[in-house]
GROMACS .gro file of C-alpha atoms in nm:
model
  438
    1UNK     CA    1   8.251 -16.052  -5.422
    2UNK     CA    2   8.472 -16.254  -5.180
    3UNK     CA    3   8.837 -16.222  -5.322
    4UNK     CA    4   9.131 -16.441  -5.155
    5UNK     CA    5   9.491 -16.404  -5.296
    6UNK     CA    6   9.773 -16.651  -5.188
    7UNK     CA    7  10.145 -16.560  -5.267
    8UNK     CA    8  10.362 -16.844  -5.316
    9UNK     CA    9  10.739 -16.729  -5.267
   10UNK     CA   10  10.891 -17.075  -5.359
   11UNK     CA   11  11.029 -17.112  -5.698
   12UNK     CA   12  10.814 -17.260  -5.942
   13UNK     CA   13  10.887 -17.627  -5.972
   14UNK     CA   14  10.734 -17.786  -6.260
   15UNK     CA   15  10.601 -18.116  -6.127
   16UNK     CA   16  10.258 -18.210  -6.230
   17UNK     CA   17  10.018 -18.461  -6.293
   18UNK     CA   18   9.922 -18.506  -6.662
   19UNK     CA   19   9.695 -18.833  -6.675
   20UNK     CA   20   9.556 -19.113  -6.452
   21UNK     CA   21   9.410 -19.426  -6.572
   22UNK     CA   22   9.301 -19.737  -6.437
   23UNK     CA   23   9.046 -20.045  -6.464
   24UNK     CA   24   8.857 -20.306  -6.288
   25UNK     CA   25   8.869 -20.127  -5.938
   26UNK     CA   26   8.561 -20.102  -5.730
   27UNK     CA   27   8.255 -19.973  -5.962
   28UNK     CA   28   8.471 -19.910  -6.268
   29UNK     CA   29   8.511 -20.212  -6.481
   30UNK     CA   30   8.650 -20.065  -6.809
   31UNK     CA   31   8.958 -19.849  -6.844
   32UNK     CA   32   8.881 -19.486  -6.707
   33UNK     CA   33   9.101 -19.186  -6.772
   34UNK     CA   34   9.115 -18.847  -6.610
   35UNK     CA   35   9.336 -18.625  -6.816
   36UNK     CA   36   9.476 -18.285  -6.735
   37UNK     CA   37   9.587 -18.211  -7.083
   38UNK     CA   38   9.415 -17.883  -7.202
   39UNK     CA   39   9.221 -17.918  -7.519
   40UNK     CA   40   9.371 -17.560  -7.620
   41UNK     CA   41   9.574 -17.328  -7.434
   42UNK     CA   42   9.440 -17.070  -7.190
   43UNK     CA   43   9.529 -16.880  -6.901
   44UNK     CA   44   9.374 -17.145  -6.682
   45UNK     CA   45   9.632 -17.378  -6.780
   46UNK     CA   46   9.965 -17.396  -6.600
   47UNK     CA   47  10.203 -17.364  -6.867
   48UNK     CA   48  10.283 -17.501  -7.226
   49UNK     CA   49  10.531 -17.795  -7.150
   50UNK     CA   50  10.821 -17.896  -7.371
   51UNK     CA   51  10.585 -18.194  -7.451
   52UNK     CA   52  10.372 -17.954  -7.670
   53UNK     CA   53  10.064 -17.947  -7.443
   54UNK     CA   54   9.927 -17.751  -7.156
   55UNK     CA   55   9.853 -17.893  -6.810
   56UNK     CA   56   9.529 -17.795  -6.651
   57UNK     CA   57   9.553 -17.684  -6.277
   58UNK     CA   58   9.180 -17.765  -6.166
   59UNK     CA   59   8.954 -18.044  -6.260
   60UNK     CA   60   8.583 -18.095  -6.140
   61UNK     CA   61   8.386 -18.405  -6.114
   62UNK     CA   62   8.006 -18.420  -6.114
   63UNK     CA   63   7.757 -18.690  -6.118
   64UNK     CA   64   7.483 -18.847  -5.945
   65UNK     CA   65   7.503 -19.000  -5.583
   66UNK     CA   66   7.653 -19.347  -5.605
   67UNK     CA   67   7.774 -19.310  -5.953
   68UNK     CA   68   8.144 -19.331  -5.889
   69UNK     CA   69   8.279 -18.995  -5.793
   70UNK     CA   70   8.424 -19.100  -5.462
   71UNK     CA   71   8.543 -19.466  -5.589
   72UNK     CA   72   8.750 -19.249  -5.854
   73UNK     CA   73   8.934 -19.076  -5.568
   74UNK     CA   74   8.971 -19.413  -5.407
   75UNK     CA   75   9.143 -19.539  -5.716
   76UNK     CA   76   9.409 -19.258  -5.694
   77UNK     CA   77   9.447 -19.327  -5.342
   78UNK     CA   78   9.504 -19.691  -5.390
   79UNK     CA   79   9.774 -19.641  -5.647
   80UNK     CA   80   9.945 -19.393  -5.383
   81UNK     CA   81   9.923 -19.660  -5.109
   82UNK     CA   82  10.090 -19.910  -5.326
   83UNK     CA   83  10.391 -19.692  -5.405
   84UNK     CA   84  10.398 -19.518  -5.047
   85UNK     CA   85  10.251 -19.756  -4.799
   86UNK     CA   86  10.181 -19.640  -4.445
   87UNK     CA   87  10.444 -19.691  -4.190
   88UNK     CA   88  10.422 -19.874  -3.865
   89UNK     CA   89  10.540 -19.674  -3.573
   90UNK     CA   90  10.630 -19.409  -3.842
   91UNK     CA   91  10.949 -19.624  -3.962
   92UNK     CA   92  10.870 -19.964  -4.118
   93UNK     CA   93  10.653 -19.960  -4.440
   94UNK     CA   94  10.346 -20.196  -4.449
   95UNK     CA   95  10.391 -20.315  -4.809
   96UNK     CA   96  10.105 -20.551  -4.775
   97UNK     CA   97   9.869 -20.262  -4.692
   98UNK     CA   98   9.733 -20.247  -5.045
   99UNK     CA   99   9.609 -20.617  -5.028
  100UNK     CA  100   9.382 -20.492  -4.744
  101UNK     CA  101   9.209 -20.221  -4.950
  102UNK     CA  102   9.231 -20.386  -5.323
  103UNK     CA  103   8.878 -20.414  -5.439
  104UNK     CA  104   8.829 -20.544  -5.812
  105UNK     CA  105   8.463 -20.496  -5.963
  106UNK     CA  106   8.255 -20.737  -5.804
  107UNK     CA  107   7.912 -20.706  -5.983
  108UNK     CA  108   7.977 -20.987  -6.238
  109UNK     CA  109   8.116 -21.341  -6.214
  110UNK     CA  110   8.444 -21.289  -6.391
  111UNK     CA  111   8.627 -20.944  -6.299
  112UNK     CA  112   8.725 -21.067  -5.975
  113UNK     CA  113   8.940 -21.322  -6.145
  114UNK     CA  114   9.107 -21.056  -6.375
  115UNK     CA  115   9.394 -20.808  -6.283
  116UNK     CA  116   9.356 -20.439  -6.236
  117UNK     CA  117   9.582 -20.188  -6.392
  118UNK     CA  118   9.691 -19.852  -6.269
  119UNK     CA  119   9.906 -19.574  -6.450
  120UNK     CA  120  10.016 -19.225  -6.411
  121UNK     CA  121  10.170 -18.978  -6.662
  122UNK     CA  122  10.345 -18.692  -6.490
  123UNK     CA  123  10.615 -18.435  -6.509
  124UNK     CA  124  10.915 -18.389  -6.282
  125UNK     CA  125  11.167 -18.128  -6.359
  126UNK     CA  126  11.031 -18.078  -6.719
  127UNK     CA  127  11.082 -18.445  -6.794
  128UNK     CA  128  10.753 -18.659  -6.850
  129UNK     CA  129  10.728 -19.016  -6.693
  130UNK     CA  130  10.488 -19.281  -6.738
  131UNK     CA  131  10.468 -19.554  -6.445
  132UNK     CA  132  10.194 -19.810  -6.383
  133UNK     CA  133  10.134 -20.168  -6.276
  134UNK     CA  134   9.896 -20.430  -6.295
  135UNK     CA  135   9.809 -20.661  -6.006
  136UNK     CA  136   9.555 -20.905  -5.869
  137UNK     CA  137   9.459 -20.966  -5.485
  138UNK     CA  138   9.783 -21.183  -5.447
  139UNK     CA  139  10.069 -21.011  -5.620
  140UNK     CA  140  10.207 -20.752  -5.880
  141UNK     CA  141  10.199 -20.897  -6.202
  142UNK     CA  142  10.353 -20.621  -6.429
  143UNK     CA  143  10.530 -20.294  -6.355
  144UNK     CA  144  10.676 -20.044  -6.593
  145UNK     CA  145  10.849 -19.704  -6.601
  146UNK     CA  146  10.901 -19.489  -6.900
  147UNK     CA  147  11.088 -19.159  -6.951
  148UNK     CA  148  11.034 -18.917  -7.232
  149UNK     CA  149  11.241 -18.612  -7.331
  150UNK     CA  150  11.234 -18.606  -7.705
  151UNK     CA  151  11.085 -18.957  -7.727
  152UNK     CA  152  10.971 -19.200  -7.470
  153UNK     CA  153  11.205 -19.460  -7.360
  154UNK     CA  154  11.183 -19.755  -7.125
  155UNK     CA  155  11.352 -19.743  -6.795
  156UNK     CA  156  11.266 -20.055  -6.641
  157UNK     CA  157  11.000 -20.349  -6.721
  158UNK     CA  158  10.871 -20.606  -6.466
  159UNK     CA  159  10.710 -20.931  -6.542
  160UNK     CA  160  10.636 -21.104  -6.220
  161UNK     CA  161  10.978 -21.100  -6.053
  162UNK     CA  162  11.188 -21.081  -6.391
  163UNK     CA  163  11.312 -20.738  -6.415
  164UNK     CA  164  11.474 -20.551  -6.724
  165UNK     CA  165  11.661 -20.221  -6.705
  166UNK     CA  166  11.703 -20.027  -6.998
  167UNK     CA  167  11.971 -19.748  -7.061
  168UNK     CA  168  12.153 -19.600  -6.763
  169UNK     CA  169  11.864 -19.427  -6.572
  170UNK     CA  170  11.903 -19.694  -6.284
  171UNK     CA  171  12.241 -19.839  -6.189
  172UNK     CA  172  12.264 -20.203  -6.277
  173UNK     CA  173  12.462 -20.258  -5.949
  174UNK     CA  174  12.147 -20.156  -5.755
  175UNK     CA  175  11.946 -20.442  -5.927
  176UNK     CA  176  12.216 -20.670  -5.846
  177UNK     CA  177  12.217 -20.570  -5.474
  178UNK     CA  178  11.823 -20.612  -5.472
  179UNK     CA  179  11.870 -20.974  -5.627
  180UNK     CA  180  12.151 -21.077  -5.373
  181UNK     CA  181  11.935 -20.943  -5.074
  182UNK     CA  182  11.653 -21.136  -5.197
  183UNK     CA  183  11.430 -20.833  -5.191
  184UNK     CA  184  11.229 -20.878  -5.519
  185UNK     CA  185  10.877 -20.943  -5.382
  186UNK     CA  186  10.556 -21.028  -5.563
  187UNK     CA  187  10.382 -20.769  -5.315
  188UNK     CA  188  10.620 -20.483  -5.320
  189UNK     CA  189  10.660 -20.248  -5.642
  190UNK     CA  190  10.996 -20.241  -5.785
  191UNK     CA  191  11.002 -19.861  -5.750
  192UNK     CA  192  10.987 -19.847  -5.383
  193UNK     CA  193  11.251 -20.122  -5.373
  194UNK     CA  194  11.498 -19.895  -5.564
  195UNK     CA  195  11.373 -19.613  -5.355
  196UNK     CA  196  11.496 -19.804  -5.057
  197UNK     CA  197  11.853 -19.850  -5.224
  198UNK     CA  198  11.853 -19.453  -5.264
  199UNK     CA  199  11.818 -19.471  -5.620
  200UNK     CA  200  11.791 -19.097  -5.735
  201UNK     CA  201  11.542 -19.144  -6.008
  202UNK     CA  202  11.305 -19.350  -5.811
  203UNK     CA  203  11.322 -19.146  -5.499
  204UNK     CA  204  11.210 -18.840  -5.707
  205UNK     CA  205  10.912 -19.037  -5.825
  206UNK     CA  206  10.804 -19.208  -5.472
  207UNK     CA  207  10.854 -18.856  -5.322
  208UNK     CA  208  10.616 -18.709  -5.591
  209UNK     CA  209  10.343 -19.007  -5.514
  210UNK     CA  210  10.397 -18.932  -5.176
  211UNK     CA  211  10.304 -18.550  -5.207
  212UNK     CA  212   9.973 -18.638  -5.375
  213UNK     CA  213   9.704 -18.584  -5.108
  214UNK     CA  214   9.357 -18.735  -5.104
  215UNK     CA  215   9.101 -18.630  -4.867
  216UNK     CA  216   8.742 -18.689  -4.782
  217UNK     CA  217   8.590 -18.353  -4.639
  218UNK     CA  218   8.352 -18.578  -4.435
  219UNK     CA  219   8.641 -18.744  -4.241
  220UNK     CA  220   8.838 -18.456  -4.155
  221UNK     CA  221   8.966 -18.374  -3.818
  222UNK     CA  222   9.089 -18.047  -3.698
  223UNK     CA  223   9.393 -18.183  -3.508
  224UNK     CA  224   9.652 -18.049  -3.738
  225UNK     CA  225   9.583 -17.728  -3.546
  226UNK     CA  226   9.780 -17.891  -3.236
  227UNK     CA  227  10.095 -17.780  -3.436
  228UNK     CA  228  10.166 -17.424  -3.363
  229UNK     CA  229  10.353 -17.370  -3.686
  230UNK     CA  230  10.068 -17.513  -3.881
  231UNK     CA  231   9.814 -17.300  -3.712
  232UNK     CA  232   9.997 -16.994  -3.799
  233UNK     CA  233   9.927 -17.074  -4.159
  234UNK     CA  234   9.572 -17.175  -4.145
  235UNK     CA  235   9.436 -16.900  -3.919
  236UNK     CA  236   9.512 -16.632  -4.167
  237UNK     CA  237   9.368 -16.843  -4.420
  238UNK     CA  238   9.031 -16.879  -4.225
  239UNK     CA  239   9.026 -16.499  -4.149
  240UNK     CA  240   9.022 -16.423  -4.499
  241UNK     CA  241   8.672 -16.568  -4.520
  242UNK     CA  242   8.530 -16.352  -4.262
  243UNK     CA  243   8.389 -16.579  -4.035
  244UNK     CA  244   8.473 -16.414  -3.716
  245UNK     CA  245   8.731 -16.646  -3.552
  246UNK     CA  246   9.006 -16.466  -3.400
  247UNK     CA  247   9.229 -16.784  -3.289
  248UNK     CA  248   9.221 -17.154  -3.288
  249UNK     CA  249   9.353 -17.372  -2.988
  250UNK     CA  250   9.311 -17.730  -2.901
  251UNK     CA  251   9.124 -17.823  -2.583
  252UNK     CA  252   9.349 -18.044  -2.358
  253UNK     CA  253   9.212 -18.291  -2.101
  254UNK     CA  254   9.349 -18.299  -1.779
  255UNK     CA  255   9.536 -18.639  -1.748
  256UNK     CA  256   9.443 -18.651  -1.367
  257UNK     CA  257   9.065 -18.652  -1.469
  258UNK     CA  258   9.119 -18.990  -1.662
  259UNK     CA  259   9.061 -19.300  -1.466
  260UNK     CA  260   9.365 -19.534  -1.419
  261UNK     CA  261   9.194 -19.825  -1.599
  262UNK     CA  262   9.165 -19.626  -1.919
  263UNK     CA  263   9.542 -19.485  -1.851
  264UNK     CA  264   9.652 -19.839  -1.847
  265UNK     CA  265   9.457 -19.965  -2.153
  266UNK     CA  266   9.582 -19.695  -2.364
  267UNK     CA  267   9.923 -19.652  -2.212
  268UNK     CA  268   9.895 -19.294  -2.115
  269UNK     CA  269  10.122 -19.150  -1.870
  270UNK     CA  270  10.201 -18.785  -1.744
  271UNK     CA  271  10.417 -18.679  -2.042
  272UNK     CA  272  10.107 -18.738  -2.306
  273UNK     CA  273   9.895 -18.460  -2.413
  274UNK     CA  274   9.539 -18.545  -2.477
  275UNK     CA  275   9.307 -18.322  -2.674
  276UNK     CA  276   8.955 -18.389  -2.725
  277UNK     CA  277   8.853 -18.085  -2.963
  278UNK     CA  278   8.957 -17.736  -3.075
  279UNK     CA  279   8.826 -17.406  -2.930
  280UNK     CA  280   8.748 -17.104  -3.170
  281UNK     CA  281   8.834 -16.785  -3.006
  282UNK     CA  282   8.557 -16.509  -3.069
  283UNK     CA  283   8.497 -16.120  -2.951
  284UNK     CA  284   8.268 -16.042  -2.671
  285UNK     CA  285   8.102 -15.697  -2.708
  286UNK     CA  286   7.885 -15.477  -2.445
  287UNK     CA  287   7.568 -15.293  -2.514
  288UNK     CA  288   7.741 -15.018  -2.716
  289UNK     CA  289   7.935 -15.278  -2.941
  290UNK     CA  290   8.261 -15.205  -2.772
  291UNK     CA  291   8.497 -15.520  -2.732
  292UNK     CA  292   8.518 -15.634  -2.366
  293UNK     CA  293   8.681 -15.973  -2.384
  294UNK     CA  294   8.681 -16.309  -2.571
  295UNK     CA  295   8.505 -16.631  -2.548
  296UNK     CA  296   8.555 -16.969  -2.662
  297UNK     CA  297   8.349 -17.184  -2.904
  298UNK     CA  298   8.399 -17.549  -2.949
  299UNK     CA  299   8.461 -17.580  -3.322
  300UNK     CA  300   8.306 -17.924  -3.347
  301UNK     CA  301   7.985 -17.815  -3.162
  302UNK     CA  302   7.932 -17.453  -3.175
  303UNK     CA  303   8.053 -17.346  -3.534
  304UNK     CA  304   7.862 -17.432  -3.853
  305UNK     CA  305   7.905 -17.714  -4.039
  306UNK     CA  306   8.081 -17.527  -4.322
  307UNK     CA  307   8.329 -17.364  -4.077
  308UNK     CA  308   8.414 -17.658  -3.954
  309UNK     CA  309   8.499 -17.844  -4.262
  310UNK     CA  310   8.684 -17.530  -4.408
  311UNK     CA  311   8.918 -17.520  -4.111
  312UNK     CA  312   8.997 -17.892  -4.156
  313UNK     CA  313   9.065 -17.852  -4.527
  314UNK     CA  314   9.267 -17.544  -4.486
  315UNK     CA  315   9.606 -17.704  -4.410
  316UNK     CA  316   9.575 -17.942  -4.702
  317UNK     CA  317   9.503 -17.640  -4.949
  318UNK     CA  318   9.775 -17.419  -4.804
  319UNK     CA  319  10.029 -17.711  -4.834
  320UNK     CA  320   9.929 -17.796  -5.180
  321UNK     CA  321   9.969 -17.439  -5.304
  322UNK     CA  322  10.296 -17.399  -5.125
  323UNK     CA  323  10.454 -17.692  -5.230
  324UNK     CA  324  10.295 -17.729  -5.594
  325UNK     CA  325  10.135 -18.066  -5.508
  326UNK     CA  326   9.815 -18.230  -5.641
  327UNK     CA  327   9.513 -18.235  -5.410
  328UNK     CA  328   9.209 -18.442  -5.433
  329UNK     CA  329   8.924 -18.332  -5.229
  330UNK     CA  330   8.606 -18.579  -5.207
  331UNK     CA  331   8.267 -18.404  -5.145
  332UNK     CA  332   8.428 -18.079  -5.149
  333UNK     CA  333   8.120 -17.854  -5.140
  334UNK     CA  334   7.928 -17.984  -4.859
  335UNK     CA  335   7.858 -17.681  -4.630
  336UNK     CA  336   8.085 -17.444  -4.845
  337UNK     CA  337   7.927 -17.142  -4.983
  338UNK     CA  338   7.950 -17.104  -5.356
  339UNK     CA  339   8.161 -16.778  -5.312
  340UNK     CA  340   8.422 -16.970  -5.105
  341UNK     CA  341   8.422 -17.264  -5.327
  342UNK     CA  342   8.491 -17.018  -5.628
  343UNK     CA  343   8.765 -16.854  -5.429
  344UNK     CA  344   8.947 -17.181  -5.357
  345UNK     CA  345   8.960 -17.271  -5.713
  346UNK     CA  346   9.067 -16.917  -5.814
  347UNK     CA  347   9.373 -16.972  -5.557
  348UNK     CA  348   9.498 -17.256  -5.748
  349UNK     CA  349   9.488 -17.058  -6.066
  350UNK     CA  350   9.659 -16.763  -5.935
  351UNK     CA  351   9.928 -16.967  -5.737
  352UNK     CA  352  10.281 -16.938  -5.871
  353UNK     CA  353  10.338 -17.309  -5.788
  354UNK     CA  354  10.233 -17.600  -6.001
  355UNK     CA  355   9.964 -17.702  -5.758
  356UNK     CA  356   9.673 -17.887  -5.878
  357UNK     CA  357   9.332 -17.935  -5.733
  358UNK     CA  358   9.067 -18.197  -5.826
  359UNK     CA  359   8.722 -18.191  -5.670
  360UNK     CA  360   8.390 -18.389  -5.688
  361UNK     CA  361   8.107 -18.174  -5.627
  362UNK     CA  362   7.741 -18.107  -5.661
  363UNK     CA  363   7.783 -17.745  -5.678
  364UNK     CA  364   7.636 -17.660  -6.008
  365UNK     CA  365   7.670 -17.285  -5.952
  366UNK     CA  366   8.051 -17.353  -6.027
  367UNK     CA  367   7.962 -17.431  -6.406
  368UNK     CA  368   7.811 -17.078  -6.459
  369UNK     CA  369   8.053 -16.912  -6.243
  370UNK     CA  370   8.259 -16.612  -6.401
  371UNK     CA  371   8.609 -16.470  -6.288
  372UNK     CA  372   8.682 -16.132  -6.249
  373UNK     CA  373   8.751 -16.052  -6.614
  374UNK     CA  374   8.409 -16.212  -6.683
  375UNK     CA  375   8.553 -16.537  -6.820
  376UNK     CA  376   8.395 -16.878  -6.715
  377UNK     CA  377   8.567 -17.018  -6.414
  378UNK     CA  378   8.555 -17.351  -6.557
  379UNK     CA  379   8.639 -17.465  -6.914
  380UNK     CA  380   8.472 -17.745  -7.079
  381UNK     CA  381   8.782 -17.969  -7.047
  382UNK     CA  382   8.780 -17.913  -6.682
  383UNK     CA  383   8.439 -18.071  -6.606
  384UNK     CA  384   8.393 -18.453  -6.606
  385UNK     CA  385   8.078 -18.663  -6.551
  386UNK     CA  386   8.043 -18.978  -6.376
  387UNK     CA  387   7.747 -19.231  -6.457
  388UNK     CA  388   7.659 -19.597  -6.370
  389UNK     CA  389   7.459 -19.806  -6.583
  390UNK     CA  390   7.188 -20.074  -6.468
  391UNK     CA  391   7.485 -20.331  -6.423
  392UNK     CA  392   7.660 -20.112  -6.154
  393UNK     CA  393   7.926 -20.017  -6.391
  394UNK     CA  394   8.065 -19.672  -6.360
  395UNK     CA  395   8.211 -19.447  -6.639
  396UNK     CA  396   8.383 -19.105  -6.644
  397UNK     CA  397   8.382 -18.865  -6.929
  398UNK     CA  398   8.490 -18.510  -6.982
  399UNK     CA  399   8.197 -18.299  -7.133
  400UNK     CA  400   8.388 -18.206  -7.422
  401UNK     CA  401   8.302 -18.555  -7.542
  402UNK     CA  402   7.945 -18.510  -7.531
  403UNK     CA  403   7.766 -18.414  -7.864
  404UNK     CA  404   7.507 -18.208  -7.709
  405UNK     CA  405   7.496 -17.839  -7.807
  406UNK     CA  406   7.698 -17.665  -7.517
  407UNK     CA  407   7.675 -17.312  -7.651
  408UNK     CA  408   7.425 -17.244  -7.382
  409UNK     CA  409   7.474 -17.255  -7.022
  410UNK     CA  410   7.667 -17.581  -6.912
  411UNK     CA  411   7.485 -17.544  -6.565
  412UNK     CA  412   7.145 -17.554  -6.738
  413UNK     CA  413   7.237 -17.835  -6.984
  414UNK     CA  414   7.351 -18.037  -6.668
  415UNK     CA  415   7.048 -17.964  -6.460
  416UNK     CA  416   6.824 -18.059  -6.786
  417UNK     CA  417   6.990 -18.381  -6.772
  418UNK     CA  418   7.158 -18.292  -7.124
  419UNK     CA  419   7.495 -18.397  -6.980
  420UNK     CA  420   7.380 -18.694  -6.792
  421UNK     CA  421   7.538 -18.711  -6.441
  422UNK     CA  422   7.209 -18.657  -6.275
  423UNK     CA  423   6.992 -18.881  -6.064
  424UNK     CA  424   6.665 -19.058  -6.169
  425UNK     CA  425   6.400 -18.987  -5.943
  426UNK     CA  426   6.074 -19.170  -5.948
  427UNK     CA  427   5.852 -18.863  -5.792
  428UNK     CA  428   5.524 -19.035  -5.857
  429UNK     CA  429   5.658 -19.330  -5.624
  430UNK     CA  430   5.775 -19.112  -5.354
  431UNK     CA  431   5.427 -18.931  -5.351
  432UNK     CA  432   5.232 -19.241  -5.341
  433UNK     CA  433   5.459 -19.379  -5.070
  434UNK     CA  434   5.403 -19.089  -4.863
  435UNK     CA  435   5.006 -19.120  -4.929
  436UNK     CA  436   5.006 -19.481  -4.839
  437UNK     CA  437   5.210 -19.409  -4.530
  438UNK     CA  438   4.917 -19.157  -4.404
   0.00000   0.00000   0.00000
């Protein structure tokens, strides 16, 4: 059995995602909730918080193709992009970026006229916060932030450009400066504006949103390895999976070989470093299996698809574990062996940080996998199913809400269609189609 251990030397910082809810976004028309609160205490939970509940470190999302798994992750990324927009030249936030990726439910004739809502509940330094907003394609309509210690209290409420501060969580002088500078904008979230004025609380929250990572394993590129410091973290991780890679190095293009016309178009000069791939270093042996040297494989071409994906995901996994942040990985299992997938999940369970992992996957073996102690790798409240009805509306539901008898194998129940989330395939039509083709 493959066992990977990961030691996090940092002090545990209790910063965790508790719940994410949204509606009217892409294929999800109705309110949809992804909940990290455990249904009962378990060692698979991170800790019992002061709020009286335990927070799960790992959630998995299953479902048929085109049922909404990727769109769920898109919704998370959209909310993050509203709060933490990309920056032009690494300096200037593009606050209207969210308008370019906003996409309400489009398979009826009225949802596009309705607003969409997004909300997250999270813990920072053992204090629970609830932040959210509603918007349409033109502007942010409402925005709110609540804080909960013994009971929940409002921090601020926004109604279009009308803002109400409650208590002393945010200095009222900051709001006065925002108003006097005419910085209230229908497209910029208030929390981001307060962040720009160095409000301590809003900085904590915006930094937390910025720490959330949503990646598609299909779009990953290995260019992070060009940074020597990052590579030194990635290489030991890769070697733990016994795939015989001794080193990783970028392949640099000789600038002199690039035509002048191309250099002028993309503004390349002698100071630039241009890379077109990554080399994976392997040992060479003689006929007696003595090592006689090394050779380079092109990572993208010569290595397996699964190896390439694992290398590309490595930095995100390592950073999440070290920093205690939340990582969403779309299409997690493509090309990844079940033992490797299981080992990655166990790393998040064993990490001393508050790191969380959410994956969507078709790997049904995880549903019946056991850990070293013989207990199920996944609890029932860690497994969600996406489904799409005949009208194109997706839903998300944990299997704890299914009334089917789940005392037998969850994997068997899923494959038998008892938990839904499986595609409907017209095998007779496919056979007749092939026969007609002949």
